[in-house]
Coordinates of C-alpha atoms and ligand atoms in Angstrom, one line a residue:
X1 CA -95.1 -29.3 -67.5
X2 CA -91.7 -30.4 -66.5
X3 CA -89.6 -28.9 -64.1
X4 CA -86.8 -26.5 -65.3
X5 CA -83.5 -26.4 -64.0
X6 CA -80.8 -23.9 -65.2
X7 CA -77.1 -23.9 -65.1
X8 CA -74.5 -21.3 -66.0
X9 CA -70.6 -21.4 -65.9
X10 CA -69.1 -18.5 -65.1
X11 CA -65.5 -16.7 -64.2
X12 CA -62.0 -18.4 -66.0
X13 CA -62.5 -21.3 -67.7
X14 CA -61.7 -24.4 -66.1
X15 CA -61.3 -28.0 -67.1
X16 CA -64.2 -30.1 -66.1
X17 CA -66.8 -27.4 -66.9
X18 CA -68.2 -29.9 -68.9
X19 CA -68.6 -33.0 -67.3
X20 CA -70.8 -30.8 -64.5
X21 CA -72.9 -29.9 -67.3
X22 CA -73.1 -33.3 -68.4
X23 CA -73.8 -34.9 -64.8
X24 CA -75.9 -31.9 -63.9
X25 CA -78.4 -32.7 -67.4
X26 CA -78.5 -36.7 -66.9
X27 CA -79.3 -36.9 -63.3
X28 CA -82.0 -34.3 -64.3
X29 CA -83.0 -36.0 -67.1
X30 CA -83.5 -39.0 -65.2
X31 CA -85.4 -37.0 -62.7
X32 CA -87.7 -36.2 -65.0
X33 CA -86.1 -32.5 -65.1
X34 CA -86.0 -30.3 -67.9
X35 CA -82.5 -28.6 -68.2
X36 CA -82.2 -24.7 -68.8
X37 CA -78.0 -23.7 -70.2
X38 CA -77.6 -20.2 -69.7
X39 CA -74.9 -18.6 -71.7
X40 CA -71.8 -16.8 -70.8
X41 CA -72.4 -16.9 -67.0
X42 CA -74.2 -13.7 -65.3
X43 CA -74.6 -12.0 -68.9
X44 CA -76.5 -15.1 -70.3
X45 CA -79.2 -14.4 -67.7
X46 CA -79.2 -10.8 -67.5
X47 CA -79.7 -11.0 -71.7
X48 CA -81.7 -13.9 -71.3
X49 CA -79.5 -15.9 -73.6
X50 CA -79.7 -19.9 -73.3
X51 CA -80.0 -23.0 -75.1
X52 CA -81.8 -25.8 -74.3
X53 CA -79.7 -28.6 -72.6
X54 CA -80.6 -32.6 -74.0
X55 CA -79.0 -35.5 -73.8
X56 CA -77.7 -34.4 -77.4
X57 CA -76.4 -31.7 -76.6
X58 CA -74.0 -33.4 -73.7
X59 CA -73.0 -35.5 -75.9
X60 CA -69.0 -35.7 -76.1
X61 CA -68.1 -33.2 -74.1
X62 CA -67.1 -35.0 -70.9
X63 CA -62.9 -35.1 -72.1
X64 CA -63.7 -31.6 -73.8
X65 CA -62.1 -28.4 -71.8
X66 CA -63.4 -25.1 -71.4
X67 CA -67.0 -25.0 -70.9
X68 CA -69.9 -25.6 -73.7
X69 CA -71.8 -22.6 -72.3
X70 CA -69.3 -19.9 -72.3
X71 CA -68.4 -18.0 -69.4
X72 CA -68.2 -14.2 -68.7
X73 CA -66.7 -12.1 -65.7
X74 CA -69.9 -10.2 -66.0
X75 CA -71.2 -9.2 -62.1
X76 CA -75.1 -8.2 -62.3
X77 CA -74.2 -6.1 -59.1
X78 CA -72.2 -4.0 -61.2
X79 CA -75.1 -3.3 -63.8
X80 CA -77.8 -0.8 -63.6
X81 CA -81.0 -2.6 -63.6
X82 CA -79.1 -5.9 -63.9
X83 CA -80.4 -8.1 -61.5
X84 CA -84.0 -7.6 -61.7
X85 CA -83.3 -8.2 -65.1
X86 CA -81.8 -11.5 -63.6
X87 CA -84.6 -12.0 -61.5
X88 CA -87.4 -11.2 -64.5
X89 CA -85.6 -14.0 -66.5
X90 CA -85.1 -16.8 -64.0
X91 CA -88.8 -16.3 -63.5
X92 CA -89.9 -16.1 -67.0
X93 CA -87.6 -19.1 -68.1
X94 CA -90.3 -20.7 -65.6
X95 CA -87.2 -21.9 -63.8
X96 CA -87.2 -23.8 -60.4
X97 CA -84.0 -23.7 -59.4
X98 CA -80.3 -22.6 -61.0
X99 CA -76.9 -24.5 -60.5
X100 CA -74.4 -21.3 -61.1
X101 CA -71.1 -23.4 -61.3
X102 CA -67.8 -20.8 -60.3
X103 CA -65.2 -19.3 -58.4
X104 CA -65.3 -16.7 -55.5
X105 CA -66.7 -14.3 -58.0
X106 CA -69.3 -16.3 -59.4
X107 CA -70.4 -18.2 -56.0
X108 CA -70.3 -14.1 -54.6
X109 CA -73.4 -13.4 -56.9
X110 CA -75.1 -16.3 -55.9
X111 CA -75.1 -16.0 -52.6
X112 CA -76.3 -12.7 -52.8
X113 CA -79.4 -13.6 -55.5
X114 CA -80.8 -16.0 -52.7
X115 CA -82.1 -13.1 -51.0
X116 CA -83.9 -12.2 -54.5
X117 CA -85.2 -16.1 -53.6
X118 CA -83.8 -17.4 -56.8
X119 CA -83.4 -20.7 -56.0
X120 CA -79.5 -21.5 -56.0
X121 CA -77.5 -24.3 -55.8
X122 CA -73.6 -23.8 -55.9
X123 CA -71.1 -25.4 -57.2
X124 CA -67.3 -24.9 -57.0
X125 CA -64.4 -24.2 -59.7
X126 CA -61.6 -22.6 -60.1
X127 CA -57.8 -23.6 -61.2
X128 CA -56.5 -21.9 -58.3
X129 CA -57.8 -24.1 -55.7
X130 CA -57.8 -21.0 -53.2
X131 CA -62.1 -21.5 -52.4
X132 CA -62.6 -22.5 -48.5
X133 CA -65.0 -25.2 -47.5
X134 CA -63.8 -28.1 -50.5
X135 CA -61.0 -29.5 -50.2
X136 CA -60.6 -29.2 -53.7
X137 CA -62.0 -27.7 -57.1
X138 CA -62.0 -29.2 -60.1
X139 CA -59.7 -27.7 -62.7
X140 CA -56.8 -27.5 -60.4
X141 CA -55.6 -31.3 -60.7
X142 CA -55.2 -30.6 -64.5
X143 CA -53.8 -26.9 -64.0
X144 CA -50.8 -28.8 -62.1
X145 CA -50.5 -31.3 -64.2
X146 CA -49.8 -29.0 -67.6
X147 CA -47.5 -26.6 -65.1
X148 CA -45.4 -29.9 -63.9
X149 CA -45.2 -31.1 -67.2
X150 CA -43.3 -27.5 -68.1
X151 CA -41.4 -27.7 -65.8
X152 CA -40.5 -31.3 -66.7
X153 CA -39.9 -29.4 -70.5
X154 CA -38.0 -26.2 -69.2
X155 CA -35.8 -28.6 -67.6
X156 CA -34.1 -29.4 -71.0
X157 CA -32.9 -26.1 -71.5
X158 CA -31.9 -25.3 -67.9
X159 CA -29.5 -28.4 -68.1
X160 CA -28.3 -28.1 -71.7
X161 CA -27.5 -24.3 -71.9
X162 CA -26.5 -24.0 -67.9
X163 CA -29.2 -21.4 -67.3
X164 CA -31.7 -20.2 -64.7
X165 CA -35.1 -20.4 -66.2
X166 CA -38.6 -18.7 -64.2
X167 CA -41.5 -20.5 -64.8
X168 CA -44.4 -18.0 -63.9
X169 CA -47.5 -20.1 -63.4
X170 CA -51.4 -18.6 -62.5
X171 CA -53.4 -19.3 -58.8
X172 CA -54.1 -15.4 -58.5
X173 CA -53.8 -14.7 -54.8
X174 CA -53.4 -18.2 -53.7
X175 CA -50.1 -20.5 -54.4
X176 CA -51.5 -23.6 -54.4
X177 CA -50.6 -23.9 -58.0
X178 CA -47.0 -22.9 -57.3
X179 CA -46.5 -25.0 -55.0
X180 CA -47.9 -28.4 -55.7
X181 CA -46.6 -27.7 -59.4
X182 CA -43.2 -26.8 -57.9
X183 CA -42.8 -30.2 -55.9
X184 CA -44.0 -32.3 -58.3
X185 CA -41.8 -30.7 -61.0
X186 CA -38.7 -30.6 -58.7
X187 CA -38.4 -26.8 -58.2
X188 CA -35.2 -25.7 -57.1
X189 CA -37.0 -22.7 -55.3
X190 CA -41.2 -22.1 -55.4
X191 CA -42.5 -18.4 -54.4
X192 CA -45.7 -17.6 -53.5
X193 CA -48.0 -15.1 -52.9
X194 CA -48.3 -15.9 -48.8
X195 CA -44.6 -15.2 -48.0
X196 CA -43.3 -11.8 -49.4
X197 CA -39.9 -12.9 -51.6
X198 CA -36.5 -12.1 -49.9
X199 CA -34.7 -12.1 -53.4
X200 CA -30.8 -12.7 -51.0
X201 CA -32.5 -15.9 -50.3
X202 CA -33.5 -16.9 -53.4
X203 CA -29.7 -15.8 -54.6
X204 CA -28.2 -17.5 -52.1
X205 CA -30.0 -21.3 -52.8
X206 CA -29.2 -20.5 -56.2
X207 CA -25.6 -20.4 -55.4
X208 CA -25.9 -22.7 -53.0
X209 CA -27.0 -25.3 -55.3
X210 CA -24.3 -24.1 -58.2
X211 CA -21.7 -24.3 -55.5
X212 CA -22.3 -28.4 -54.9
X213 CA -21.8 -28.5 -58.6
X214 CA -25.6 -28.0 -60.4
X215 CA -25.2 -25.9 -63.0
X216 CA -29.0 -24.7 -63.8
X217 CA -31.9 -23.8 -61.5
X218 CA -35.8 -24.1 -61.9
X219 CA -37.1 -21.1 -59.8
X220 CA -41.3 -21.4 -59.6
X221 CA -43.1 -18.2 -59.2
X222 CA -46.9 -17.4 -58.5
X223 CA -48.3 -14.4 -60.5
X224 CA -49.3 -13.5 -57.2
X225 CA -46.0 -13.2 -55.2
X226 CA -44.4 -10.5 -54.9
X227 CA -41.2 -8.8 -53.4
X228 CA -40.8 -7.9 -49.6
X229 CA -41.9 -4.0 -49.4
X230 CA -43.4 -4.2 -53.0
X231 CA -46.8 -4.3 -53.9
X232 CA -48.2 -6.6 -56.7
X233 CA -46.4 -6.6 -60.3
X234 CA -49.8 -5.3 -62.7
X235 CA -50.4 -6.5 -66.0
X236 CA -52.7 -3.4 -66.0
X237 CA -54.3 -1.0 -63.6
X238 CA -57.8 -1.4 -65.1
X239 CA -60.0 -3.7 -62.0
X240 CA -62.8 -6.0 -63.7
X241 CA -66.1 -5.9 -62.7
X242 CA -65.4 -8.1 -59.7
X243 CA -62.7 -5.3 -58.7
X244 CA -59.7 -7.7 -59.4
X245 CA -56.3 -6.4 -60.7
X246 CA -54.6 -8.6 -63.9
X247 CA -51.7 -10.0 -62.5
X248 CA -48.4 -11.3 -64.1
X249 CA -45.1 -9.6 -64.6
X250 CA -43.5 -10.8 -61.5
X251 CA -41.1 -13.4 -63.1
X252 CA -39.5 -10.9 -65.9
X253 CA -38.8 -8.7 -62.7
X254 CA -37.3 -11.9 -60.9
X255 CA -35.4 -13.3 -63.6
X256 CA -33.8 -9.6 -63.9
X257 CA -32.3 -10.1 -60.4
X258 CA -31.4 -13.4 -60.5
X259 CA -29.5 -12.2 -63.4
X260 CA -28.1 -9.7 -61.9
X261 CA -27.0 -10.9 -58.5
X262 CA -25.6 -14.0 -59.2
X263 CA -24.2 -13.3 -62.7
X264 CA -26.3 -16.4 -64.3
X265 CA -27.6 -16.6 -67.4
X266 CA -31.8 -16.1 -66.8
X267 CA -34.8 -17.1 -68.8
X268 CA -38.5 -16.7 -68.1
X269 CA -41.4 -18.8 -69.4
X270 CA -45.0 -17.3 -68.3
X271 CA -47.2 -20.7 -68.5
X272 CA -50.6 -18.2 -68.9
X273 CA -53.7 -19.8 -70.2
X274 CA -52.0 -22.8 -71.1
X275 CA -52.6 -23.8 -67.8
X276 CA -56.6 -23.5 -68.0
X277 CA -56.6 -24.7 -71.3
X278 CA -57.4 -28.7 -72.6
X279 CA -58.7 -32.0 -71.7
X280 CA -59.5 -31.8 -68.2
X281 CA -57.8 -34.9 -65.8
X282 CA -59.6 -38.0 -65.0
X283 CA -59.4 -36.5 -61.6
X284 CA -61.1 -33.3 -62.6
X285 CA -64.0 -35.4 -64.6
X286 CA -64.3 -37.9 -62.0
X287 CA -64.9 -34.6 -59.0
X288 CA -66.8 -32.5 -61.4
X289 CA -69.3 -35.6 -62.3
X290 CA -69.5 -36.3 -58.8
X291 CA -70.3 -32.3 -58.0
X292 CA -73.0 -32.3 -61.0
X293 CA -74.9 -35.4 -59.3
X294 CA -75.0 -33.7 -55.8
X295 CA -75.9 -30.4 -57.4
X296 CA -79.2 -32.0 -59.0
X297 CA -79.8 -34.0 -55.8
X298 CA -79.7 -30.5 -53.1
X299 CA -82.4 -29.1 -56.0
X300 CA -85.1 -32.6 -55.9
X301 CA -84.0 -31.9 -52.2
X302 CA -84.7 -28.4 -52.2
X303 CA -81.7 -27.6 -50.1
X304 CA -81.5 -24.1 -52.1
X305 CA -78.5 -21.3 -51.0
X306 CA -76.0 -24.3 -50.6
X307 CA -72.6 -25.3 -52.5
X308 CA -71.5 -28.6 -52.9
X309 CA -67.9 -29.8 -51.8
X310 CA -65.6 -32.2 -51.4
X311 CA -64.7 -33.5 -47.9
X312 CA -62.0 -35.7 -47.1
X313 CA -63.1 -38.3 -50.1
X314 CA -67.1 -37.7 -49.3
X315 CA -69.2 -34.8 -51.6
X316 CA -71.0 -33.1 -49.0
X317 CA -72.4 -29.7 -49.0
X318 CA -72.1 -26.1 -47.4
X319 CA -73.8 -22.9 -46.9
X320 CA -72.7 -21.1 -49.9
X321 CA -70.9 -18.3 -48.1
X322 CA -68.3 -20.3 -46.7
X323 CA -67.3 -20.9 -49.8
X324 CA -66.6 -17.0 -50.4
X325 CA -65.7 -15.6 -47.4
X326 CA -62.3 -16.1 -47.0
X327 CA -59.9 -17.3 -49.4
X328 CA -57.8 -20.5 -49.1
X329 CA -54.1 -20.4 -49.1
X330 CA -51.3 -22.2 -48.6
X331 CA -50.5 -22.9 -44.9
X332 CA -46.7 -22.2 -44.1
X333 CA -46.8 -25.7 -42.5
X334 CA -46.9 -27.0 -46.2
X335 CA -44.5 -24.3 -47.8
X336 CA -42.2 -25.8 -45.4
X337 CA -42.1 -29.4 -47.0
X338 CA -41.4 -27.4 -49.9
X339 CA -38.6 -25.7 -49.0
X340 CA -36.4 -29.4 -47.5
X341 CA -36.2 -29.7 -51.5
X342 CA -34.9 -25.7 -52.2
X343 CA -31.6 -24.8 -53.6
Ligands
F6P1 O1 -58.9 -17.7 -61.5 C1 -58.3 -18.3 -62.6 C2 -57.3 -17.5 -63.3 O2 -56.7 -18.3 -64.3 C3 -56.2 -16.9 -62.3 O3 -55.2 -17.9 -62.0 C4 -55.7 -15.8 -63.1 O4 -55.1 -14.8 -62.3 C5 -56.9 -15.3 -63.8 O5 -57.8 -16.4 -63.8 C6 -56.7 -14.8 -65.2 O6 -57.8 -14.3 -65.7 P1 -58.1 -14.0 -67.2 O7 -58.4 -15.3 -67.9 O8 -59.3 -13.1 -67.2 O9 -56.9 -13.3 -67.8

């Protein structure tokens, strides 16, 4: 009998879900590996829900976004009886090792289940680029590529009706997204969640750049950031079952200022899913083929509890826990290029 891989997707959505899948099913296929999809991340394997993985099934879906397997926020640690349940059905799948492709939250569960000896293989996404250990995910290329191409659009109306518009874009507790979106998009002024927002300041570049003659303003906001002496702006109180608050709100309650103290007419355009959503880049096809490979190869190696990354241009890999424990974020060294281009 052939030997079984399995592979689940789980956390956000994220463009290049797919071509992992695919890279992770040819290079087994070509190993002579059966391939095992488990559905909906965590819940797929704690219901013992999968579908069998060919080369049919991979088929088309490299330039597809989103992820052919579904995804949950489902955490078996949460669960009574949920991960022996996890356990029972890697086993009884006949399984011999599992590629669980995530974020933080995701990679968190698998860390944990090598101690259960399932063996793991990690493998890193997320849109917010915040994981340590890779220099990059996948999905965050494309992520900033829809948020610069809004700002490109919100542009239009800044300069034809003379207004102030917020673009709130995603990235969670990290500004990565903020901030490379911001440059590339020409932000007048980029807040993020490391560096609590001094809303004078952000007035006065405003008016600063209205006073050499400009009359409109692109301010970038992370969902994250938040106000000095504030805490975060809630979508809801309600913490998922990785204990994670909804965020988003913070540009309505920026605009409102803006408004406010510098008399300018303010919009505000929350990017949202749009962000997650589409064809992933060729960059995020290219890094999520080349994580799929590795993945397969740390499994024929049996290099089990690892994650694969990306290291200055080479795919290497780490002990999965560097991976979650501590988050990535933006280095003021790097907000300070930013800021040469504010107000
Ligand atoms: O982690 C990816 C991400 O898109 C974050 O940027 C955002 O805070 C969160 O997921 C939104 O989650 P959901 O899709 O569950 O609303």
């Amino acid at each position: 009998m052939a030997s079984k891989i399995g592979i689940l997707t789980g956390g956000g959505d994220c463009p290049g879900l797919n071509a992992v899948i695919r890279a992770v099913v040819r290079k087994a296929i070509n190993e002579g590996y059966e391939v095992v999809g488990i559905k909906n991340g965590w819940k797929g394997l704690i219901e013992k829900d999968t579908m069998a993985l060919t080369l049919d099934s991979i088929s088309g879906i490299l330039p597809k976004g989103g992820t052919i397997l579904g995804t949950s926020r489902t955490n078996p640690y949460k669960k009574e009886g949920a991960v022996q349940k996890v356990v029972t059905h890697y086993k009884s799948l006949g399984l011999d090792a599992l590629v669980a492709v995530g974020g933080e939250d995701t990679l968190g569960v698998a860390t944990k289940l090598v101690a259960e000896k399932i063996n793991v293989v990690g493998v890193p996404k997320t849109i917010d680029n915040d994981l340590s250990a890779t220099d990059y995910t996948f999905g965050f290329d494309t992520a900033i590529n829809i948020a610069t191409e809004c700002i490109d659009r919100l542009h239009t109306t800044a300069e034809s009706h003379h207004r102030i518009i917020v673009a709130e874009v995603m990235g969670r507790h990290a500004g990565w997204i903020a901030l490379e979106a911001g440059i590339a998009g020409g932000a007048d002024v980029i807040l993020i969640p490391e560096i609590p927002i001094d809303i004078d300041e952000v007035c006065g570049l405003i008016k600063k750049r209205h006073s050499r003659g400009k009359t409109f303003s692109i301010v970038v906001v992370a969902e994250g950031a938040q106000f000095k002496k504030s805490s975060h702006v809630l979508q809801e109180q309600k913490l998922d079952e990785f204990g994670h608050v909804r965020l988003g709100g913070i540009g309505e309650l920026l605009a409102r200022e803006i408004e406010k103290q510098t008399g300018y007419e303010t919009r505000v355009s929350v990017l949202g899913h749009i962000q997650r959503g589409g064809s992933p880049s060729a960059f995020d096809r290219v890094l999520g083929t080349r994580f799929g490979v590795k993945a397969v190869e740390l499994v024929l190696q049996k290099k089990f509890g690892r994650m694969v990354a990306l290291s200055g241009g080479t795919i290497i890999d780490v002990p999965l826990e560097a991976a979650t424990g501590k988050l990535k974020t933006v280095d003021t060294e790097y907000y300070e290029l930013a800021k040469v281009f504010f107000g």
